[in-house]
mmCIF file of C-alpha atoms in Angstrom:
data_model
loop_
_atom_site.group_PDB
_atom_site.id
_atom_site.type_symbol
_atom_site.label_atom_id
_atom_site.label_comp_id
_atom_site.label_asym_id
_atom_site.label_seq_id
_atom_site.Cartn_x
_atom_site.Cartn_y
_atom_site.Cartn_z
ATOM 1 C CA MET A 1 62.518 44.531 75.414
ATOM 2 C CA SER A 2 66.021 45.628 76.433
ATOM 3 C CA THR A 3 68.996 43.401 76.201
ATOM 4 C CA SER A 4 72.030 44.174 78.274
ATOM 5 C CA ASN A 5 75.332 43.889 76.557
ATOM 6 C CA HIS A 6 78.401 43.578 78.786
ATOM 7 C CA ASP A 7 80.535 45.430 76.242
ATOM 8 C CA ASP A 8 78.354 48.533 76.679
ATOM 9 C CA VAL A 9 79.379 48.928 80.321
ATOM 10 C CA GLY A 10 83.059 48.264 79.721
ATOM 11 C CA VAL A 11 83.091 44.647 80.899
ATOM 12 C CA LYS A 12 84.494 42.309 78.321
ATOM 13 C CA ALA A 13 83.281 38.770 78.132
ATOM 14 C CA GLU A 14 85.890 36.263 79.162
ATOM 15 C CA THR A 15 87.461 34.801 76.063
ATOM 16 C CA THR A 16 87.674 31.070 75.950
ATOM 17 C CA THR A 17 90.973 29.567 75.034
ATOM 18 C CA PRO A 18 90.651 27.286 72.042
ATOM 19 C CA VAL A 19 91.859 23.747 72.493
ATOM 20 C CA PHE A 20 95.499 23.690 71.514
ATOM 21 C CA GLN A 21 96.312 21.687 68.415
ATOM 22 C CA ASN A 22 99.950 20.590 68.271
ATOM 23 C CA PRO A 23 101.273 21.761 64.870
ATOM 24 C CA TYR A 24 104.095 19.212 65.021
ATOM 25 C CA GLU A 25 101.906 16.190 65.638
ATOM 26 C CA GLY A 26 102.319 13.591 62.894
ATOM 27 C CA HIS A 27 105.437 15.221 61.403
ATOM 28 C CA ARG A 28 107.444 12.571 59.531
ATOM 29 C CA SER A 29 110.962 13.643 60.429
ATOM 30 C CA LEU A 30 110.336 14.095 64.196
ATOM 31 C CA SER A 31 110.154 11.456 66.879
ATOM 32 C CA ALA A 32 107.140 11.358 69.215
ATOM 33 C CA SER A 33 109.047 12.997 72.089
ATOM 34 C CA GLU A 34 110.384 15.734 69.758
ATOM 35 C CA GLN A 35 106.839 16.385 68.524
ATOM 36 C CA GLN A 36 105.620 16.648 72.104
ATOM 37 C CA VAL A 37 108.432 19.031 73.187
ATOM 38 C CA LEU A 38 108.018 21.274 70.129
ATOM 39 C CA GLY A 39 104.252 21.275 70.678
ATOM 40 C CA GLU A 40 104.745 22.466 74.278
ATOM 41 C CA TYR A 41 107.038 25.250 73.044
ATOM 42 C CA ALA A 42 104.405 26.293 70.488
ATOM 43 C CA ARG A 43 101.712 26.301 73.210
ATOM 44 C CA LEU A 44 103.967 28.389 75.486
ATOM 45 C CA ALA A 45 104.664 30.863 72.653
ATOM 46 C CA ALA A 46 100.918 31.248 72.005
ATOM 47 C CA THR A 47 100.294 31.861 75.714
ATOM 48 C CA LEU A 48 103.036 34.501 75.837
ATOM 49 C CA ARG A 49 101.537 36.239 72.789
ATOM 50 C CA ARG A 50 98.135 36.338 74.520
ATOM 51 C CA VAL A 51 99.702 37.763 77.699
ATOM 52 C CA ALA A 52 101.574 40.413 75.689
ATOM 53 C CA ASN A 53 98.379 41.418 73.858
ATOM 54 C CA LEU A 54 96.400 41.689 77.100
ATOM 55 C CA SER A 55 99.201 43.677 78.712
ATOM 56 C CA THR A 56 99.255 46.087 75.776
ATOM 57 C CA GLN A 57 95.480 46.542 75.960
ATOM 58 C CA LEU A 58 95.541 47.176 79.703
ATOM 59 C CA SER A 59 98.460 49.594 79.618
ATOM 60 C CA SER A 60 97.024 51.659 76.782
ATOM 61 C CA SER A 61 93.647 52.256 78.404
ATOM 62 C CA ALA A 62 92.607 55.752 79.458
ATOM 63 C CA LEU A 63 91.888 54.533 82.986
ATOM 64 C CA HIS A 64 95.488 53.368 83.330
ATOM 65 C CA THR A 65 96.775 56.760 82.195
ATOM 66 C CA ASP A 66 94.508 58.575 84.667
ATOM 67 C CA VAL A 67 95.652 56.367 87.537
ATOM 68 C CA LEU A 68 99.306 56.979 86.664
ATOM 69 C CA ASN A 69 98.766 60.753 86.553
ATOM 70 C CA GLU A 70 97.033 60.705 89.938
ATOM 71 C CA LEU A 71 99.799 58.557 91.430
ATOM 72 C CA ARG A 72 102.429 61.004 90.167
ATOM 73 C CA ALA A 73 100.587 63.897 91.843
ATOM 74 C CA ILE A 74 100.345 61.952 95.104
ATOM 75 C CA GLU A 75 104.038 61.080 94.874
ATOM 76 C CA ARG A 76 104.933 64.782 94.571
ATOM 77 C CA LYS A 77 102.771 65.660 97.568
ATOM 78 C CA MET A 78 104.292 62.858 99.654
ATOM 79 C CA GLY A 79 107.772 64.112 98.763
ATOM 80 C CA LEU A 80 106.808 67.559 100.030
ATOM 81 C CA VAL A 81 105.389 66.106 103.260
ATOM 82 C CA LEU A 82 108.558 64.082 103.827
ATOM 83 C CA THR A 83 110.749 67.144 103.264
ATOM 84 C CA LEU A 84 108.696 69.219 105.712
ATOM 85 C CA PHE A 85 108.829 66.425 108.288
ATOM 86 C CA LYS A 86 112.617 66.172 108.006
ATOM 87 C CA ALA A 87 112.932 69.942 108.373
ATOM 88 C CA SER A 88 110.759 69.890 111.509
ATOM 89 C CA VAL A 89 112.806 67.117 113.091
ATOM 90 C CA TRP A 90 116.017 68.961 112.222
ATOM 91 C CA ALA A 91 114.672 72.157 113.824
ATOM 92 C CA ILE A 92 113.801 70.299 117.049
ATOM 93 C CA VAL A 93 117.231 68.660 117.211
ATOM 94 C CA MET A 94 118.978 71.976 116.619
ATOM 95 C CA GLN A 95 116.813 73.688 119.255
ATOM 96 C CA GLN A 96 117.743 71.044 121.831
ATOM 97 C CA THR A 97 121.430 71.269 120.904
ATOM 98 C CA ASP A 98 121.376 75.062 121.221
ATOM 99 C CA GLY A 99 119.671 74.782 124.611
ATOM 100 C CA GLU A 100 122.321 72.355 125.844
ATOM 101 C CA GLU A 101 125.128 74.597 124.601
ATOM 102 C CA ASP A 102 123.580 77.670 126.247
ATOM 103 C CA ALA A 103 123.278 75.817 129.549
ATOM 104 C CA GLU A 104 126.908 74.699 129.363
ATOM 105 C CA ASP A 105 128.016 78.257 128.520
ATOM 106 C CA MET A 106 126.282 79.535 131.631
ATOM 107 C CA GLY A 107 128.241 77.049 133.739
ATOM 108 C CA GLN A 108 125.219 74.970 134.550
ATOM 109 C CA GLU A 109 124.449 71.384 133.967
ATOM 110 C CA ALA A 110 122.394 70.847 130.795
ATOM 111 C CA ASP A 111 118.869 70.194 132.030
ATOM 112 C CA VAL A 112 117.217 70.197 128.614
ATOM 113 C CA MET A 113 114.647 67.459 128.559
ATOM 114 C CA PRO A 114 113.202 65.950 125.402
ATOM 115 C CA TYR A 115 109.613 66.920 124.751
ATOM 116 C CA ASP A 116 108.059 63.555 125.594
ATOM 117 C CA THR A 117 110.290 62.646 128.519
ATOM 118 C CA ILE A 118 108.759 62.631 131.982
ATOM 119 C CA ALA A 119 110.934 63.418 135.009
ATOM 120 C CA GLU A 120 111.276 60.165 136.905
ATOM 121 C CA GLU A 121 112.106 59.568 140.521
ATOM 122 C CA PRO A 122 115.371 57.678 141.119
ATOM 123 C CA GLU A 123 115.169 54.070 142.216
ATOM 124 C CA GLU A 124 115.197 53.480 145.981
ATOM 125 C CA ASP A 125 118.445 51.554 145.865
ATOM 126 C CA GLU A 126 120.260 54.377 144.037
ATOM 127 C CA VAL A 127 122.558 56.553 146.089
ATOM 128 C CA ASP A 128 120.794 59.840 146.781
ATOM 129 C CA VAL A 129 123.319 62.648 147.044
ATOM 130 C CA GLU A 130 121.095 65.384 148.397
ATOM 131 C CA PRO A 131 117.341 64.870 148.981
ATOM 132 C CA ALA A 132 116.659 68.616 149.000
ATOM 133 C CA ALA A 133 118.433 69.069 145.634
ATOM 134 C CA ARG A 134 116.434 66.204 144.143
ATOM 135 C CA ALA A 135 113.163 67.705 145.377
ATOM 136 C CA ALA A 136 114.112 71.072 143.884
ATOM 137 C CA ARG A 137 114.887 69.476 140.514
ATOM 138 C CA VAL A 138 111.603 67.557 140.428
ATOM 139 C CA SER A 139 109.550 70.604 141.446
ATOM 140 C CA ARG A 140 111.253 72.699 138.780
ATOM 141 C CA TRP A 141 109.894 70.377 136.031
ATOM 142 C CA GLN A 142 106.375 70.139 137.436
#
Protein backbone atom coordinates (compact mmCIF):
# COMPACT_ATOMS: atom_id res chain seq x y z
CA MET A 1 0.00 0.00 0.00
CA SER A 2 1.68 3.22 -1.16
CA THR A 3 0.55 6.60 -0.08
CA SER A 4 1.48 9.59 -2.15
CA ASN A 5 2.66 12.60 -0.28
CA HIS A 6 2.57 15.92 -2.14
CA ASP A 7 5.62 17.16 -0.24
CA ASP A 8 7.71 14.35 -1.76
CA VAL A 9 7.26 15.72 -5.28
CA GLY A 10 7.87 19.33 -4.33
CA VAL A 11 4.22 20.43 -4.27
CA LYS A 12 3.25 22.02 -1.01
CA ALA A 13 -0.26 21.72 0.26
CA GLU A 14 -2.12 24.98 0.22
CA THR A 15 -2.09 26.44 3.70
CA THR A 16 -5.40 27.57 5.02
CA THR A 17 -5.57 30.99 6.53
CA PRO A 18 -6.85 30.85 10.08
CA VAL A 19 -9.87 32.96 10.85
CA PHE A 20 -8.61 36.33 11.97
CA GLN A 21 -9.29 37.20 15.58
CA ASN A 22 -9.23 40.94 16.24
CA PRO A 23 -6.77 41.47 19.14
CA TYR A 24 -8.35 44.83 19.95
CA GLU A 25 -11.91 43.57 20.25
CA GLY A 26 -13.34 44.25 23.70
CA HIS A 27 -10.53 46.64 24.73
CA ARG A 28 -11.83 48.98 27.45
CA SER A 29 -10.14 52.20 26.41
CA LEU A 30 -11.03 51.99 22.68
CA SER A 31 -14.29 52.83 20.99
CA ALA A 32 -15.92 50.28 18.68
CA SER A 33 -14.75 52.08 15.52
CA GLU A 34 -11.18 52.36 16.90
CA GLN A 35 -11.21 48.64 17.69
CA GLN A 36 -12.38 47.88 14.16
CA VAL A 37 -9.75 50.12 12.50
CA LEU A 38 -6.90 48.76 14.64
CA GLY A 39 -8.12 45.22 13.95
CA GLU A 40 -7.97 45.87 10.18
CA TYR A 41 -4.42 47.21 10.55
CA ALA A 42 -3.44 44.08 12.51
CA ARG A 43 -5.00 41.86 9.81
CA LEU A 44 -3.15 43.80 7.08
CA ALA A 45 0.15 43.47 8.99
CA ALA A 46 -0.35 39.70 9.31
CA THR A 47 -1.07 39.44 5.57
CA LEU A 48 2.06 41.42 4.73
CA ARG A 49 4.14 39.14 6.98
CA ARG A 50 2.76 36.09 5.15
CA VAL A 51 3.55 37.66 1.76
CA ALA A 52 7.09 38.52 2.89
CA ASN A 53 7.66 34.96 4.14
CA LEU A 54 6.39 33.43 0.90
CA SER A 55 8.50 35.83 -1.14
CA THR A 56 11.59 34.89 0.86
CA GLN A 57 10.90 31.18 0.36
CA LEU A 58 10.37 31.57 -3.38
CA SER A 59 13.42 33.76 -3.95
CA SER A 60 15.75 31.48 -2.00
CA SER A 61 14.87 28.31 -3.88
CA ALA A 62 17.45 26.58 -6.06
CA LEU A 63 15.08 26.66 -9.03
CA HIS A 64 14.92 30.45 -8.81
CA THR A 65 18.72 30.69 -8.78
CA ASP A 66 19.00 28.39 -11.81
CA VAL A 67 16.45 30.42 -13.75
CA LEU A 68 18.29 33.65 -12.96
CA ASN A 69 21.61 32.18 -14.10
CA GLU A 70 20.07 30.97 -17.36
CA LEU A 71 18.44 34.36 -17.95
CA ARG A 72 21.79 36.10 -17.43
CA ALA A 73 23.41 33.84 -20.03
CA ILE A 74 20.59 34.53 -22.49
CA GLU A 75 20.90 38.26 -21.82
CA ARG A 76 24.62 38.15 -22.70
CA LYS A 77 23.92 36.25 -25.91
CA MET A 78 21.16 38.69 -26.90
CA GLY A 79 23.55 41.59 -26.31
CA LEU A 80 26.04 39.97 -28.67
CA VAL A 81 23.36 39.41 -31.31
CA LEU A 82 22.23 43.03 -31.05
CA THR A 83 25.80 44.29 -31.40
CA LEU A 84 26.39 42.12 -34.48
CA PHE A 85 23.11 43.29 -36.01
CA LYS A 86 24.02 46.95 -35.48
CA ALA A 87 27.44 46.36 -37.04
CA SER A 88 25.84 44.70 -40.08
CA VAL A 89 23.41 47.57 -40.59
CA TRP A 90 26.25 50.07 -40.21
CA ALA A 91 28.31 48.20 -42.83
CA ILE A 92 25.41 48.26 -45.31
CA VAL A 93 24.83 51.98 -44.77
CA MET A 94 28.52 52.74 -45.21
CA GLN A 95 28.69 50.59 -48.35
CA GLN A 96 25.76 52.49 -49.89
CA THR A 97 27.28 55.84 -48.91
CA ASP A 98 30.63 54.88 -50.44
CA GLY A 99 28.88 53.77 -53.64
CA GLU A 100 27.04 57.08 -53.89
CA GLU A 101 30.24 59.04 -53.31
CA ASP A 102 32.12 57.01 -55.94
CA ALA A 103 29.36 57.62 -58.47
CA GLU A 104 29.41 61.36 -57.76
CA ASP A 105 33.22 61.42 -58.07
CA MET A 106 32.97 59.85 -61.50
CA GLY A 107 30.62 62.63 -62.60
CA GLN A 108 27.64 60.36 -62.83
CA GLU A 109 24.32 60.44 -61.15
CA ALA A 110 24.21 58.19 -58.08
CA ASP A 111 22.25 55.13 -59.20
CA VAL A 112 22.82 53.10 -56.05
CA MET A 113 19.62 51.31 -55.23
CA PRO A 114 18.78 49.88 -51.82
CA TYR A 115 18.85 46.11 -51.69
CA ASP A 116 15.10 45.58 -51.47
CA THR A 117 14.02 48.33 -53.83
CA ILE A 118 12.54 47.33 -57.17
CA ALA A 119 12.96 49.62 -60.19
CA GLU A 120 9.52 51.02 -60.91
CA GLU A 121 8.13 52.44 -64.09
CA PRO A 122 7.14 56.13 -63.89
CA GLU A 123 3.46 56.98 -63.77
CA GLU A 124 1.81 57.66 -67.14
CA ASP A 125 0.99 61.24 -66.25
CA GLU A 126 4.62 62.03 -65.35
CA VAL A 127 6.64 63.96 -67.89
CA ASP A 128 8.94 61.54 -69.69
CA VAL A 129 12.13 63.29 -70.73
CA GLU A 130 13.60 60.65 -73.00
CA PRO A 131 11.90 57.26 -73.56
CA ALA A 132 15.12 55.67 -74.82
CA ALA A 133 17.04 56.81 -71.71
CA ARG A 134 14.31 55.41 -69.46
CA ALA A 135 14.40 52.06 -71.27
CA ALA A 136 18.18 51.93 -70.90
CA ARG A 137 17.95 52.62 -67.17
CA VAL A 138 15.30 49.95 -66.62
CA SER A 139 17.20 47.35 -68.66
CA ARG A 140 20.39 48.10 -66.74
CA TRP A 141 18.71 47.02 -63.45
CA GLN A 142 17.09 43.89 -64.87
